[in-house]
Amino acid sequence: MSGTLLKVSNIETFYGPIQAIRGVSLEVKEGSIVTVLGANGAGKTTILRTISGVLDAERGDVTFDSRSIGGLPPDRVMRSGICHSPEGREIFPFLSVAENLMMGSYTRHDKDEVARDLEMCYEYFPRLKERATQRAGQMSGGEQQMLAISRALMGRPKLLLLDEPSLGLSPILVTQIFEIVKRINRERGVAILVVEQNAHIALKTADYGYVLEVGRIVMEDTCAALMEKDDIKEFYLGQKDEGVRGQRRWKKKKLWR
């Protein structure tokens, strides 16, 4: 069995006086794909920002590759092997596609390997090679998402953090991007932590999942097992059985326990 690469232990993170996540704990095994599901505003993005050092947890700790990284600045977190593809892509719109990709490798000094990784990104997303000299801000939303993921890959991560990669994309593009995510995991051995509102695609892609409600983990299991749970079927997959119809309030309480 693979060892634990990332361990988040009882973290609590605030935005000023507002507590966004409350005692969250989760793990990512080496070479695995893990998803965190939850509605908009549940705290999913805050978890990733805390892991990557953009936010500091008031309590708890984050351990990566057997070392505590809690409180480290984002550049040191990245150098340790964690790369973050943020919500909303956050590309550099006035730089070219190629320049954006090279920004992902700014901490590296192995030029030959950087060149090989650039070609790897072009192989995964041929559209980026076609648009290499174009300004990134002129690309479509789907192309910008491809660029954001590839820029994170240019850091050669052990763990890739993906924040809402399906946001604003057509179903066809969502399917294509998640197929590439699975290829990256399978072919490169990169562990992936993805937070998503699209439960269908996330549960089909990941090995293990956590359900986040208002800053708390309320359920966890293998994704295969989660897809069979009535709570997940009703509230996240939009499937209702006659036996549970009309019992939403009771199920909501059960989900919170």
Short mmCIF file of C-alpha atoms in Angstrom, two decimals:
data_model
loop_
_atom_site.label_atom_id
_atom_site.label_comp_id
_atom_site.label_asym_id
_atom_site.label_seq_id
_atom_site.Cartn_x
_atom_site.Cartn_y
_atom_site.Cartn_z
CA MET A 1 0.00 0.00 0.00
CA SER A 2 1.24 3.50 -0.88
CA GLY A 3 2.39 5.71 1.95
CA THR A 4 0.77 8.97 2.98
CA LEU A 5 2.13 11.91 0.98
CA LEU A 6 -0.05 14.68 2.42
CA LYS A 7 -1.67 14.77 5.85
CA VAL A 8 -3.91 17.64 6.92
CA SER A 9 -4.59 17.50 10.66
CA ASN A 10 -7.44 19.42 12.27
CA ILE A 11 -6.77 22.70 10.50
CA GLU A 12 -8.85 25.78 11.24
CA THR A 13 -8.51 28.76 8.92
CA PHE A 14 -10.07 32.21 9.14
CA TYR A 15 -10.71 35.18 6.88
CA GLY A 16 -10.43 37.92 9.45
CA PRO A 17 -13.06 37.08 12.10
CA ILE A 18 -14.84 34.57 9.83
CA GLN A 19 -13.93 30.92 10.32
CA ALA A 20 -13.91 29.23 6.92
CA ILE A 21 -12.82 25.69 7.80
CA ARG A 22 -13.35 23.94 11.11
CA GLY A 23 -11.10 21.11 12.18
CA VAL A 24 -10.57 19.62 8.72
CA SER A 25 -8.45 16.48 8.44
CA LEU A 26 -7.67 14.57 5.25
CA GLU A 27 -4.96 12.48 3.62
CA VAL A 28 -3.59 11.94 0.13
CA LYS A 29 -1.67 8.74 -0.57
CA GLU A 30 1.28 8.65 -2.96
CA GLY A 31 0.11 8.25 -6.54
CA SER A 32 -3.59 8.64 -5.70
CA ILE A 33 -6.34 11.03 -6.76
CA VAL A 34 -8.42 12.45 -3.91
CA THR A 35 -11.42 14.74 -4.25
CA VAL A 36 -13.16 17.12 -1.87
CA LEU A 37 -16.80 17.69 -2.77
CA GLY A 38 -18.96 20.51 -1.55
CA ALA A 39 -21.24 23.34 -2.54
CA ASN A 40 -20.03 26.83 -3.37
CA GLY A 41 -18.85 28.48 -0.15
CA ALA A 42 -18.28 25.21 1.73
CA GLY A 43 -14.58 25.97 2.20
CA LYS A 44 -12.99 23.86 -0.52
CA THR A 45 -10.79 26.62 -1.91
CA THR A 46 -9.70 27.59 1.60
CA ILE A 47 -8.37 24.06 2.17
CA LEU A 48 -6.16 24.28 -0.92
CA ARG A 49 -4.99 27.79 -0.07
CA THR A 50 -4.02 26.62 3.40
CA ILE A 51 -2.10 23.64 2.03
CA SER A 52 -0.25 25.78 -0.52
CA GLY A 53 0.67 28.45 2.03
CA VAL A 54 -1.49 31.27 0.65
CA LEU A 55 -3.37 31.22 3.96
CA ASP A 56 -2.05 30.24 7.39
CA ALA A 57 -4.09 27.93 9.61
CA GLU A 58 -4.82 29.27 13.08
CA ARG A 59 -4.76 25.71 14.43
CA GLY A 60 -3.73 22.30 13.18
CA ASP A 61 -0.90 21.30 10.86
CA VAL A 62 -0.13 20.23 7.30
CA THR A 63 2.48 17.53 6.75
CA PHE A 64 3.89 16.80 3.31
CA ASP A 65 6.37 14.06 2.54
CA SER A 66 6.82 13.49 6.29
CA ARG A 67 7.67 17.16 6.97
CA SER A 68 5.54 19.90 8.47
CA ILE A 69 4.88 22.68 5.96
CA GLY A 70 2.35 24.59 8.06
CA GLY A 71 3.16 28.29 8.03
CA LEU A 72 5.66 28.11 5.14
CA PRO A 73 5.32 30.78 2.43
CA PRO A 74 3.91 29.65 -0.94
CA ASP A 75 7.27 29.63 -2.74
CA ARG A 76 8.75 27.22 -0.21
CA VAL A 77 5.67 25.03 -0.35
CA MET A 78 6.06 24.90 -4.13
CA ARG A 79 9.76 24.05 -3.84
CA SER A 80 8.82 21.16 -1.54
CA GLY A 81 6.79 19.59 -4.38
CA ILE A 82 3.24 21.01 -4.22
CA CYS A 83 1.92 22.99 -7.20
CA HIS A 84 -1.45 24.72 -7.20
CA SER A 85 -3.76 25.36 -10.16
CA PRO A 86 -6.10 27.95 -8.59
CA GLU A 87 -9.79 28.62 -9.03
CA GLY A 88 -10.40 31.05 -11.86
CA ARG A 89 -7.12 29.98 -13.55
CA GLU A 90 -5.24 33.22 -12.66
CA ILE A 91 -3.07 33.13 -15.75
CA PHE A 92 -0.96 36.10 -16.84
CA PRO A 93 -3.21 37.50 -19.59
CA PHE A 94 -0.65 39.76 -21.28
CA LEU A 95 2.06 37.10 -21.44
CA SER A 96 2.12 34.49 -24.18
CA VAL A 97 1.11 30.90 -23.58
CA ALA A 98 4.76 29.80 -23.65
CA GLU A 99 5.75 32.56 -21.22
CA ASN A 100 2.98 31.52 -18.83
CA LEU A 101 4.24 27.96 -18.91
CA MET A 102 7.80 29.03 -18.21
CA MET A 103 6.57 31.01 -15.20
CA GLY A 104 5.57 27.64 -13.72
CA SER A 105 9.21 26.54 -13.79
CA TYR A 106 10.71 29.69 -12.26
CA THR A 107 12.13 27.81 -9.25
CA ARG A 108 13.94 25.26 -11.45
CA HIS A 109 17.44 25.38 -12.91
CA ASP A 110 17.47 22.12 -14.92
CA LYS A 111 16.98 23.67 -18.38
CA ASP A 112 17.02 20.41 -20.32
CA GLU A 113 14.38 18.86 -18.07
CA VAL A 114 12.29 22.03 -18.22
CA ALA A 115 12.34 21.80 -22.03
CA ARG A 116 11.22 18.18 -21.84
CA ASP A 117 8.41 19.07 -19.44
CA LEU A 118 7.31 21.84 -21.79
CA GLU A 119 6.97 19.30 -24.58
CA MET A 120 5.10 17.01 -22.19
CA CYS A 121 2.55 19.77 -21.58
CA TYR A 122 2.18 20.32 -25.31
CA GLU A 123 1.62 16.59 -25.73
CA TYR A 124 -1.15 16.56 -23.12
CA PHE A 125 -2.71 19.75 -24.49
CA PRO A 126 -1.80 20.17 -28.20
CA ARG A 127 -3.93 23.32 -28.36
CA LEU A 128 -1.34 25.08 -26.18
CA LYS A 129 1.40 24.37 -28.69
CA GLU A 130 -0.77 25.80 -31.46
CA ARG A 131 -1.26 28.96 -29.38
CA ALA A 132 2.25 29.15 -27.89
CA THR A 133 2.94 32.72 -29.09
CA GLN A 134 -0.58 34.04 -28.47
CA ARG A 135 -1.45 36.17 -25.47
CA ALA A 136 -3.02 33.94 -22.84
CA GLY A 137 -5.83 36.39 -22.16
CA GLN A 138 -7.10 35.94 -25.72
CA MET A 139 -7.79 32.24 -25.28
CA SER A 140 -11.09 30.59 -24.43
CA GLY A 141 -11.96 29.51 -20.89
CA GLY A 142 -11.20 25.88 -21.67
CA GLU A 143 -7.83 26.73 -23.17
CA GLN A 144 -6.99 28.88 -20.16
CA GLN A 145 -7.82 25.96 -17.86
CA MET A 146 -5.48 23.75 -19.87
CA LEU A 147 -2.82 26.43 -19.47
CA ALA A 148 -3.34 26.74 -15.71
CA ILE A 149 -2.97 22.98 -15.20
CA SER A 150 0.08 22.84 -17.46
CA ARG A 151 1.72 25.79 -15.70
CA ALA A 152 1.37 23.89 -12.42
CA LEU A 153 2.87 20.79 -14.05
CA MET A 154 5.92 22.81 -15.10
CA GLY A 155 6.88 22.94 -11.42
CA ARG A 156 7.27 19.14 -11.59
CA PRO A 157 5.06 18.51 -8.54
CA LYS A 158 4.75 15.44 -6.40
CA LEU A 159 1.27 16.71 -5.51
CA LEU A 160 -0.95 18.73 -7.83
CA LEU A 161 -3.75 20.83 -6.30
CA LEU A 162 -6.65 21.49 -8.69
CA ASP A 163 -9.30 24.02 -7.68
CA GLU A 164 -12.60 23.66 -9.60
CA PRO A 165 -11.07 22.66 -12.97
CA SER A 166 -14.58 22.20 -14.44
CA LEU A 167 -15.76 25.72 -13.54
CA GLY A 168 -17.45 27.46 -16.46
CA LEU A 169 -16.59 24.79 -19.02
CA SER A 170 -18.82 22.83 -21.37
CA PRO A 171 -19.48 19.15 -20.52
CA ILE A 172 -17.31 18.01 -23.43
CA LEU A 173 -14.34 20.10 -22.26
CA VAL A 174 -14.83 18.94 -18.67
CA THR A 175 -14.63 15.32 -19.79
CA GLN A 176 -11.51 16.00 -21.88
CA ILE A 177 -9.70 17.80 -19.08
CA PHE A 178 -10.46 15.14 -16.50
CA GLU A 179 -9.25 12.44 -18.90
CA ILE A 180 -5.94 14.31 -19.08
CA VAL A 181 -5.90 14.60 -15.29
CA LYS A 182 -6.16 10.81 -15.06
CA ARG A 183 -3.38 10.42 -17.62
CA ILE A 184 -1.11 12.75 -15.67
CA ASN A 185 -1.72 10.70 -12.55
CA ARG A 186 -1.22 7.38 -14.31
CA GLU A 187 1.74 8.26 -16.53
CA ARG A 188 3.63 10.70 -14.30
CA GLY A 189 2.76 9.24 -10.90
CA VAL A 190 1.65 12.67 -9.66
CA ALA A 191 -0.73 12.58 -6.71
CA ILE A 192 -3.71 14.90 -7.21
CA LEU A 193 -6.05 16.65 -4.78
CA VAL A 194 -9.01 18.13 -6.65
CA VAL A 195 -11.84 20.15 -5.16
CA GLU A 196 -15.03 20.18 -7.21
CA GLN A 197 -18.71 21.04 -7.30
CA ASN A 198 -19.20 18.62 -10.20
CA ALA A 199 -19.61 15.45 -8.14
CA HIS A 200 -20.29 13.21 -11.14
CA ILE A 201 -16.93 13.75 -12.80
CA ALA A 202 -14.97 14.03 -9.54
CA LEU A 203 -16.23 10.70 -8.15
CA LYS A 204 -15.57 8.95 -11.46
CA THR A 205 -12.02 10.30 -11.56
CA ALA A 206 -10.79 10.05 -7.96
CA ASP A 207 -9.96 7.06 -5.75
CA TYR A 208 -11.06 8.53 -2.43
CA GLY A 209 -13.39 11.37 -1.53
CA TYR A 210 -14.35 13.74 1.27
CA VAL A 211 -17.60 15.68 1.56
CA LEU A 212 -17.33 19.19 2.97
CA GLU A 213 -20.32 21.07 4.43
CA VAL A 214 -19.88 24.59 5.81
CA GLY A 215 -16.23 24.09 6.67
CA ARG A 216 -16.48 20.58 8.12
CA ILE A 217 -15.78 17.13 6.68
CA VAL A 218 -19.07 15.27 7.13
CA MET A 219 -18.37 12.11 5.15
CA GLU A 220 -15.46 10.22 3.61
CA ASP A 221 -14.99 6.92 1.78
CA THR A 222 -13.75 5.43 -1.46
CA CYS A 223 -15.40 7.13 -4.41
CA ALA A 224 -17.03 3.87 -5.44
CA ALA A 225 -18.65 3.61 -2.01
CA LEU A 226 -19.66 7.29 -1.94
CA MET A 227 -21.49 6.93 -5.24
CA GLU A 228 -23.70 4.26 -3.67
CA LYS A 229 -24.68 6.31 -0.61
CA ASP A 230 -28.22 7.68 -0.64
CA ASP A 231 -27.09 11.04 0.73
CA ILE A 232 -24.60 11.51 -2.10
CA LYS A 233 -27.04 10.31 -4.73
CA GLU A 234 -29.71 12.77 -3.63
CA PHE A 235 -27.75 15.88 -2.75
CA TYR A 236 -24.76 15.67 -5.11
CA LEU A 237 -25.74 13.39 -7.99
CA GLY A 238 -29.37 14.48 -8.31
CA GLN A 239 -30.74 10.94 -7.97
CA LYS A 240 -33.84 10.33 -5.86
CA ASP A 241 -35.32 7.02 -4.77
CA GLU A 242 -39.01 6.75 -3.91
CA GLY A 243 -37.95 5.48 -0.50
CA VAL A 244 -36.15 8.72 0.29
CA ARG A 245 -38.36 11.21 -1.53
CA GLY A 246 -39.85 13.72 0.86
CA GLN A 247 -37.20 13.07 3.53
CA ARG A 248 -34.75 15.83 2.61
CA ARG A 249 -34.74 17.50 5.98
CA TRP A 250 -34.00 14.26 7.82
CA LYS A 251 -31.25 13.36 5.38
CA LYS A 252 -29.68 16.79 5.70
CA LYS A 253 -29.41 16.25 9.43
CA LYS A 254 -27.99 12.77 8.89
CA LEU A 255 -25.35 14.11 6.50
CA TRP A 256 -24.16 16.58 9.10
CA ARG A 257 -23.55 13.90 11.74
#
